Tab-separated table of C-alpha atoms in Angstrom:
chain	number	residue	atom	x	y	z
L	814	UNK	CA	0.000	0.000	0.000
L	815	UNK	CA	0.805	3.579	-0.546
L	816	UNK	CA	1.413	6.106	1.548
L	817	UNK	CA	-0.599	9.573	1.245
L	818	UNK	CA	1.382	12.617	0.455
L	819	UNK	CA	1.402	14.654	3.383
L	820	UNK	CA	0.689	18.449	3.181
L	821	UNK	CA	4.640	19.506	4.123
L	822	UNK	CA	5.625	16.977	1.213
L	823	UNK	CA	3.252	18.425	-1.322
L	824	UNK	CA	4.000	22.205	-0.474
L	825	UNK	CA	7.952	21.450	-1.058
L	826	UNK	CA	7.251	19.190	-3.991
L	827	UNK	CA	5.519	22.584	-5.169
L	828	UNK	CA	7.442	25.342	-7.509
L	829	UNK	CA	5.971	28.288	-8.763
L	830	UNK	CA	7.380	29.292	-11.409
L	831	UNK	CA	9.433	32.765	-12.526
L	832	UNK	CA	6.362	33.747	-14.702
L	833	UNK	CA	3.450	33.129	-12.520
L	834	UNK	CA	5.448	35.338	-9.925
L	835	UNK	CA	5.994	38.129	-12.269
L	836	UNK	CA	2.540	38.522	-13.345
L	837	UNK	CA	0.630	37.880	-9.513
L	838	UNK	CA	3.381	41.072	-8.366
L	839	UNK	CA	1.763	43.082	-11.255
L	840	UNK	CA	-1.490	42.277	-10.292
L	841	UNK	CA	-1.334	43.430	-6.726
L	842	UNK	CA	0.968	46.721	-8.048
L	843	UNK	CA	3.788	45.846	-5.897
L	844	UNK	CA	7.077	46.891	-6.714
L	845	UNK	CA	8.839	43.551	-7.969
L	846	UNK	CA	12.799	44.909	-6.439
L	847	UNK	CA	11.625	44.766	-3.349
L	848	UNK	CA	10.917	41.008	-1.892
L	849	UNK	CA	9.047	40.257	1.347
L	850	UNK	CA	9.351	36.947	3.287
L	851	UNK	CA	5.810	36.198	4.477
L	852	UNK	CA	2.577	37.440	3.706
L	853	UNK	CA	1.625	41.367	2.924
L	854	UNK	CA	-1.108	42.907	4.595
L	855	UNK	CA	-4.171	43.185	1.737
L	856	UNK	CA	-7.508	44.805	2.746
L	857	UNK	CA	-10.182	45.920	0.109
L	858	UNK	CA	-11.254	48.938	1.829
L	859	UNK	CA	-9.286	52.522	1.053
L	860	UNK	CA	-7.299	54.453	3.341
L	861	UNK	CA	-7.231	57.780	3.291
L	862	UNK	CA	-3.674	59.243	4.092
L	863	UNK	CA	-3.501	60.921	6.504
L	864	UNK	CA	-2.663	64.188	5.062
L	865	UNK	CA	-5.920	63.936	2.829
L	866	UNK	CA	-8.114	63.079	5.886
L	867	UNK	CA	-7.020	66.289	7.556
L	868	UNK	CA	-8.076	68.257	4.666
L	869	UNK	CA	-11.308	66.772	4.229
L	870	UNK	CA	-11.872	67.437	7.782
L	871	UNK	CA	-10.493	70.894	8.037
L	872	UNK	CA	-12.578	71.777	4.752
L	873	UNK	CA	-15.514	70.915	6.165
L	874	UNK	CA	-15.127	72.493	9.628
L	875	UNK	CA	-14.774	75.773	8.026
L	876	UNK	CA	-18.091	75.314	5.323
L	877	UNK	CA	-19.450	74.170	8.479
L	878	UNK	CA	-18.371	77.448	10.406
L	879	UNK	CA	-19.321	79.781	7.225
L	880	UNK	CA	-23.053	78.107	6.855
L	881	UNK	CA	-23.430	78.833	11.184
L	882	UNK	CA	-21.645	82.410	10.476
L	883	UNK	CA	-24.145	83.398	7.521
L	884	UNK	CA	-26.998	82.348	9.793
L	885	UNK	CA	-26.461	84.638	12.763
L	886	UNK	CA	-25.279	87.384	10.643
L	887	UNK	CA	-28.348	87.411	8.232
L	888	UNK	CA	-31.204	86.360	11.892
L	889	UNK	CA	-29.729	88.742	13.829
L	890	UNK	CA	-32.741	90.983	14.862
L	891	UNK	CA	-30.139	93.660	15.802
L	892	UNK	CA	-28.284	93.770	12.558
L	893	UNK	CA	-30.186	96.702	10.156
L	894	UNK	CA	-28.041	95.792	6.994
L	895	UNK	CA	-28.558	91.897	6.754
L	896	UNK	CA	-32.175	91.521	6.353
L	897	UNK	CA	-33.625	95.123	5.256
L	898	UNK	CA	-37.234	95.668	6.685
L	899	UNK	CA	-39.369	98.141	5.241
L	900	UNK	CA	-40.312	100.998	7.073
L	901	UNK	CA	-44.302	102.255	7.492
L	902	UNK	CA	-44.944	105.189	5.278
L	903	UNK	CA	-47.672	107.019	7.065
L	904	UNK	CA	-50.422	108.361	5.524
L	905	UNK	CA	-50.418	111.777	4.246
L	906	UNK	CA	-50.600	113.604	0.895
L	907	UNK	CA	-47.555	114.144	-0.531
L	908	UNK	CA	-48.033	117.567	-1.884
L	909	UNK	CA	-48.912	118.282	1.915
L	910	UNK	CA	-45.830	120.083	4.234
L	911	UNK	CA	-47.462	120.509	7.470
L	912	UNK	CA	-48.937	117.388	8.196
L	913	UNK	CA	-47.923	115.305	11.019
L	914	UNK	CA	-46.948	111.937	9.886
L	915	UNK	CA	-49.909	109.643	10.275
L	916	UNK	CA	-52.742	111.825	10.322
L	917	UNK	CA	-55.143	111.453	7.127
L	918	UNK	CA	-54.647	112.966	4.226
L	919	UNK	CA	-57.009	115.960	3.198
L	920	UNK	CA	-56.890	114.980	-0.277
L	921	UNK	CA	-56.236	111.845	-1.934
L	922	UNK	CA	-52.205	111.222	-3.157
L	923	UNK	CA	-51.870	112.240	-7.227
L	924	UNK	CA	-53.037	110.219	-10.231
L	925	UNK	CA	-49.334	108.343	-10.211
L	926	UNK	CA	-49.700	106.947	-6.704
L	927	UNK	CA	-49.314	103.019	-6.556
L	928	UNK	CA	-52.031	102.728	-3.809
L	929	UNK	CA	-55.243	104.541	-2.817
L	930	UNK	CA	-55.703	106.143	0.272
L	931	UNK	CA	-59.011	103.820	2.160
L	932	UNK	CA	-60.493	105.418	5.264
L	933	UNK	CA	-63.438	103.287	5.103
L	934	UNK	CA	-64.431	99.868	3.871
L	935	UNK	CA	-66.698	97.123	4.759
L	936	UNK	CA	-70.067	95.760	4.204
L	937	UNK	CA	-72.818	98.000	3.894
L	938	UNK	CA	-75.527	97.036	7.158
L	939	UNK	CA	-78.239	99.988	5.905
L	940	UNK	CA	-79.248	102.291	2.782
L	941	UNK	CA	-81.312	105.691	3.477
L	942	UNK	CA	-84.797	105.433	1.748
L	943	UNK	CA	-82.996	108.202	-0.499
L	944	UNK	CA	-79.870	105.972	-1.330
L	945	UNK	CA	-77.623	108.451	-1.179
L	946	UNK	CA	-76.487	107.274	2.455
L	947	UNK	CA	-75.171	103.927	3.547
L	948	UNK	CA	-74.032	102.332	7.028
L	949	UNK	CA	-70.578	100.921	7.460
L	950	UNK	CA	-70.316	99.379	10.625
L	951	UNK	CA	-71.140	102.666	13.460
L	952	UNK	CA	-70.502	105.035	10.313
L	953	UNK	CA	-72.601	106.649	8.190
L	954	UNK	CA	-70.959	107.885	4.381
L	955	UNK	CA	-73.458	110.243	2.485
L	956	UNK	CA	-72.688	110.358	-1.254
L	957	UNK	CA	-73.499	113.813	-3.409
L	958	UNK	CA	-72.717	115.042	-6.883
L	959	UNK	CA	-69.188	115.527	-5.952
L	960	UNK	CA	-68.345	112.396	-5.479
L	961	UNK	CA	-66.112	110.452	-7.747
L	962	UNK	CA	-66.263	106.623	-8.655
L	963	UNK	CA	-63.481	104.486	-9.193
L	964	UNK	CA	-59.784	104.205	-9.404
L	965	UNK	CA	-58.021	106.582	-11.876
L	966	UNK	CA	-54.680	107.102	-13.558
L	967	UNK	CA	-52.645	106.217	-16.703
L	968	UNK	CA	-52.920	101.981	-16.067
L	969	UNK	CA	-56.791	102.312	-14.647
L	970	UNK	CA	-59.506	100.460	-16.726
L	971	UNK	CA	-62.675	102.705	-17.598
L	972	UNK	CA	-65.241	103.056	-14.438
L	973	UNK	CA	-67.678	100.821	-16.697
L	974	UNK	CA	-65.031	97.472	-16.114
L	975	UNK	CA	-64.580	98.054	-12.370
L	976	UNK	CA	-66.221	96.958	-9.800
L	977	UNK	CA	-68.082	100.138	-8.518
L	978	UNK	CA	-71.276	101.236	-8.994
L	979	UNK	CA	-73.624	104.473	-7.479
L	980	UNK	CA	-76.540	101.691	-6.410
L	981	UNK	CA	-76.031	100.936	-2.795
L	982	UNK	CA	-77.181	98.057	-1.410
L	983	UNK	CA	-77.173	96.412	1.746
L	984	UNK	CA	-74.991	93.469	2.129
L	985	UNK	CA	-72.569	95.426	-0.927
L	986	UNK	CA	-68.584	95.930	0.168
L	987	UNK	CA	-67.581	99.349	-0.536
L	988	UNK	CA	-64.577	101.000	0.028
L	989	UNK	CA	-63.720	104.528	-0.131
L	990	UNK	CA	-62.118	108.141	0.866
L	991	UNK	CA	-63.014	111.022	2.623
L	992	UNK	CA	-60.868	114.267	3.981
L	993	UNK	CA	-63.764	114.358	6.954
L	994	UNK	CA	-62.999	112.897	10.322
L	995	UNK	CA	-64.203	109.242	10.356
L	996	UNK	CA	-64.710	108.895	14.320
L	997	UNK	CA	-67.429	111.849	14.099
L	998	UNK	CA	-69.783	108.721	12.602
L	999	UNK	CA	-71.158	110.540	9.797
L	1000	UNK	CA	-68.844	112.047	6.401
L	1001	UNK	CA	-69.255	113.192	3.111
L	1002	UNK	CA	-67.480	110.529	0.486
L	1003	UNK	CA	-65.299	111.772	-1.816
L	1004	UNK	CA	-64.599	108.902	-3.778
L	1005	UNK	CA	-65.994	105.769	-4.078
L	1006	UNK	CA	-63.308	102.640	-5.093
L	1007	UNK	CA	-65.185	99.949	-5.179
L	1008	UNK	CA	-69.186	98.810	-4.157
L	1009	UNK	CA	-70.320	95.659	-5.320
């Protein structure tokens, strides 16, 4: 009978040869001068050097530090510059020089003016058997030949395409202007800019 090879006598029966070496050395990228005795130290994850890993991690402390820097500096409440606010512009007629600043106008602003002046709105609660007076809310707005209807300037549709109209009725919303003082409970309108 035969004796089985042990594993010692196979491994020394065993030659690799020059070209399998060469190639296996390229594989791994090693450089072929150098020879080690024993087995090299593989892994399949990547190592950062060290020099990259303190970049990475000094580049992102300072984005971090910008981003938190940005933040307080554009929040702060106290800071005027970062986030402008506008400022209230009180009401008063522009061609007007002794007016206190928000007191009502006496007149409404000029034809250019972006907004209307409004010193009364809501819904109509009651219309005088006449119809030339109407209730909004503990006021009373009585309309006469004077008054005007509608918005007007350059960009203003015609009176006939907005919403106003010289037929009050109760349960209508009508907004308008008048120079008068509103908390005596009873004014003249001078315009009319919207009742519908």
């Amino acid at each position: 009978m035969k004796k089985k090879p042990s594993y010692k006598d196979a491994m020394s029966h065993l030659k690799r040869s020059e070209d399998f070496e060469e190639r296996t050395i390229k594989k791994l990228g090693l450089d072929p001068t150098t020879k080690t005795k024993g087995a090299s130290t593989m892994t399949t994850t990547y190592k950062a050097t060290p020099s990259r890993k303190k970049w990475t991690i000094w580049t992102g402390g300072i984005a971090a530090c910008a981003v938190l820097a940005l933040g307080i500096y554009a929040f702060n409440p106290g800071n005027e510059t970062a986030v402008p606010t506008p400022t209230p512009t009180p009401i008063v007629d522009s061609g007007s020089t002794n007016q206190q600043p928000g007191t009502i106008a006496d007149e409404p602003p000029g034809e250019m003016a972006g907004k209307r002046v409004v010193n009364f709105e809501g819904v109509i609660e009651e219309v005088s058997e006449d119809g030339l007076s109407f209730r909004v809310g503990e006021l009373w707005v009585t309309v006469n030949d004077a008054t005007e209807y509608g918005i007007t300037g350059p960009t203003a549709p015609p009176v006939s395409e907005q919403l106003v109209s010289d037929d009050f009725k109760v349960g209508n919303t009508v907004a308008g202007f008048t120079s008068e003082d509103v908390s005596s409970g009873k004014v003249t309108a001078e315009r009319i800019y919207n009742n519908f």
